[in-house]
PDB file of C-alpha atoms in Angstrom:
ATOM      1  CA  UNK A 210       4.253  42.555   5.225  1.00 48.00           C
ATOM      2  CA  UNK A 211       6.865  42.066   2.610  1.00 47.00           C
ATOM      3  CA  UNK A 212       6.109  40.147  -0.343  1.00 46.00           C
ATOM      4  CA  UNK A 213       7.684  37.332  -0.251  1.00 44.00           C
ATOM      5  CA  UNK A 214       6.188  36.166   2.585  1.00 41.00           C
ATOM      6  CA  UNK A 215       2.757  36.883   1.396  1.00 40.00           C
ATOM      7  CA  UNK A 216       3.916  34.383  -1.598  1.00 40.00           C
ATOM      8  CA  UNK A 217       4.980  31.890   1.209  1.00 39.00           C
ATOM      9  CA  UNK A 218       1.564  31.934   2.920  1.00 42.00           C
ATOM     10  CA  UNK A 219      -0.241  31.839  -0.593  1.00 45.00           C
ATOM     11  CA  UNK A 220       2.044  28.788  -1.486  1.00 45.00           C
ATOM     12  CA  UNK A 221       1.331  27.323   2.064  1.00 48.00           C
ATOM     13  CA  UNK A 222      -2.287  27.740   1.387  1.00 49.00           C
ATOM     14  CA  UNK A 223      -2.375  25.890  -1.858  1.00 46.00           C
ATOM     15  CA  UNK A 224      -0.315  22.969  -0.744  1.00 46.00           C
ATOM     16  CA  UNK A 225      -2.784  22.636   2.108  1.00 46.00           C
ATOM     17  CA  UNK A 226      -5.301  22.363   0.013  1.00 44.00           C
ATOM     18  CA  UNK A 227      -3.442  20.031  -2.475  1.00 44.00           C
ATOM     19  CA  UNK A 228      -2.992  17.905   1.103  1.00 43.00           C
ATOM     20  CA  UNK A 229      -6.871  17.668   1.822  1.00 45.00           C
ATOM     21  CA  UNK A 230      -7.365  16.203  -2.145  1.00 46.00           C
ATOM     22  CA  UNK A 231      -5.073  14.086  -2.038  1.00 46.00           C
ATOM     23  CA  UNK A 232      -6.238  12.364   1.604  1.00 51.00           C
ATOM     24  CA  UNK A 233      -9.394  11.865  -0.367  1.00 52.00           C
ATOM     25  CA  UNK A 234      -8.412  10.580  -3.403  1.00 52.00           C
ATOM     26  CA  UNK A 235      -9.922   6.815  -3.938  1.00 55.00           C
ATOM     27  CA  UNK A 236      -7.192   4.888  -4.973  1.00 53.00           C
ATOM     28  CA  UNK A 237      -7.917   2.903  -8.245  1.00 56.00           C
ATOM     29  CA  UNK A 238      -7.941  -1.278  -8.585  1.00 59.00           C
ATOM     30  CA  UNK A 239      -5.398  -2.376 -10.516  1.00 70.00           C
ATOM     31  CA  UNK A 240      -6.864  -5.455 -11.224  1.00 74.00           C
ATOM     32  CA  UNK A 241      -8.152  -6.413 -14.619  1.00 77.00           C
ATOM     33  CA  UNK A 242      -8.723  -9.643 -14.139  1.00 74.00           C
ATOM     34  CA  UNK A 243     -11.810 -11.823 -14.563  1.00 78.00           C
ATOM     35  CA  UNK A 244     -14.019 -12.374 -12.045  1.00 81.00           C
ATOM     36  CA  UNK A 245     -11.775  -9.442 -10.299  1.00 82.00           C
ATOM     37  CA  UNK A 246      -9.178 -10.568  -7.459  1.00 86.00           C
ATOM     38  CA  UNK A 247      -9.806 -10.132  -4.035  1.00 88.00           C
ATOM     39  CA  UNK A 248      -9.916  -6.231  -2.766  1.00 88.00           C
ATOM     40  CA  UNK A 249      -7.234  -5.221  -0.080  1.00 88.00           C
ATOM     41  CA  UNK A 250     -10.040  -4.831   2.845  1.00 89.00           C
ATOM     42  CA  UNK A 251     -10.906  -8.495   2.229  1.00 88.00           C
ATOM     43  CA  UNK A 252      -9.859 -11.256   4.615  1.00 89.00           C
ATOM     44  CA  UNK A 253      -8.228 -12.784   1.199  1.00 90.00           C
ATOM     45  CA  UNK A 254      -6.372 -10.176  -0.294  1.00 90.00           C
ATOM     46  CA  UNK A 255      -2.917 -12.487  -0.230  1.00 89.00           C
ATOM     47  CA  UNK A 256      -5.025 -14.960  -3.049  1.00 89.00           C
ATOM     48  CA  UNK A 257      -4.351 -11.567  -6.018  1.00 90.00           C
ATOM     49  CA  UNK A 258      -2.117 -12.027  -8.910  1.00 90.00           C
ATOM     50  CA  UNK A 259       1.115 -10.230  -8.805  1.00 91.00           C
ATOM     51  CA  UNK A 260       2.149  -7.500 -10.904  1.00 91.00           C
ATOM     52  CA  UNK A 261       5.614  -6.999  -9.533  1.00 93.00           C
ATOM     53  CA  UNK A 262       7.096  -9.507  -8.057  1.00 92.00           C
ATOM     54  CA  UNK A 263      11.017  -8.683  -6.532  1.00 93.00           C
ATOM     55  CA  UNK A 264      11.778 -12.041  -4.646  1.00 91.00           C
ATOM     56  CA  UNK A 265      15.437 -10.182  -4.565  1.00 94.00           C
ATOM     57  CA  UNK A 266      13.932  -7.676  -2.139  1.00 93.00           C
ATOM     58  CA  UNK A 267      11.773  -9.874  -0.466  1.00 93.00           C
ATOM     59  CA  UNK A 268       8.575  -8.104  -2.118  1.00 94.00           C
ATOM     60  CA  UNK A 269       5.427  -8.519  -4.244  1.00 94.00           C
ATOM     61  CA  UNK A 270       2.991  -5.724  -5.071  1.00 94.00           C
ATOM     62  CA  UNK A 271      -0.580  -7.588  -5.598  1.00 92.00           C
ATOM     63  CA  UNK A 272      -3.234  -5.921  -8.320  1.00 91.00           C
ATOM     64  CA  UNK A 273      -5.265  -5.378  -5.431  1.00 90.00           C
ATOM     65  CA  UNK A 274      -2.369  -2.812  -4.202  1.00 91.00           C
ATOM     66  CA  UNK A 275      -1.038  -4.885  -1.487  1.00 93.00           C
ATOM     67  CA  UNK A 276       2.176  -5.100  -0.958  1.00 94.00           C
ATOM     68  CA  UNK A 277       2.878  -8.825   0.145  1.00 92.00           C
ATOM     69  CA  UNK A 278       6.628  -9.261   2.051  1.00 93.00           C
ATOM     70  CA  UNK A 279       8.347 -11.908   2.170  1.00 90.00           C
ATOM     71  CA  UNK A 280       7.927 -12.841   5.983  1.00 88.00           C
ATOM     72  CA  UNK A 281       3.984 -12.432   5.564  1.00 86.00           C
ATOM     73  CA  UNK A 282       4.150  -8.758   6.573  1.00 91.00           C
ATOM     74  CA  UNK A 283       1.593  -6.717   4.317  1.00 93.00           C
ATOM     75  CA  UNK A 284       1.127  -3.412   3.695  1.00 93.00           C
ATOM     76  CA  UNK A 285      -2.154  -1.970   2.386  1.00 93.00           C
ATOM     77  CA  UNK A 286      -2.915   0.474   0.132  1.00 91.00           C
ATOM     78  CA  UNK A 287      -4.387   2.844   2.989  1.00 92.00           C
ATOM     79  CA  UNK A 288      -0.936   2.793   4.962  1.00 92.00           C
ATOM     80  CA  UNK A 289      -2.302   0.236   7.646  1.00 92.00           C
ATOM     81  CA  UNK A 290       0.265  -2.305   8.248  1.00 93.00           C
ATOM     82  CA  UNK A 291      -0.456  -6.251   9.129  1.00 90.00           C
ATOM     83  CA  UNK A 292       2.356  -7.687  11.051  1.00 89.00           C
ATOM     84  CA  UNK A 293       3.431 -10.742   9.493  1.00 89.00           C
ATOM     85  CA  UNK A 294       1.571 -13.933  10.514  1.00 80.00           C
ATOM     86  CA  UNK A 295       3.789 -16.986   9.541  1.00 73.00           C
ATOM     87  CA  UNK A 296       2.356 -20.382  10.280  1.00 71.00           C
ATOM     88  CA  UNK A 297       4.498 -21.789  13.573  1.00 63.00           C
ATOM     89  CA  UNK A 298       6.680 -24.172  12.563  1.00 65.00           C
ATOM     90  CA  UNK A 299       6.147 -27.907  14.055  1.00 62.00           C
ATOM     91  CA  UNK A 300       8.550 -28.020  17.430  1.00 58.00           C
ATOM     92  CA  UNK A 301      11.040 -31.027  17.330  1.00 60.00           C
ATOM     93  CA  UNK A 302      12.153 -32.506  20.132  1.00 64.00           C
ATOM     94  CA  UNK A 303      14.694 -35.101  20.724  1.00 66.00           C
ATOM     95  CA  UNK A 304      13.613 -38.342  22.318  1.00 61.00           C
TER      96      UNK A 304
END
């Protein structure tokens, strides 16, 4: 085996190690509020305070790490997607 292919193998092995370490890393909470905001895993996670708000782009980053979208969809820090859950509007019928 030539020298460049062994370097490639070494590089791949070290990248695998980095990937394994990062997938196990705990994501720290951004919340510094007292009392603390709800965690990303709790049912009332949307009650956390925004740390970044971009209405022109349709999203807000909450202090618990949740990315909240204008259509009420959510992206949790662990990568879980929560589908939009907008309340259905009242149906108006003509008489």
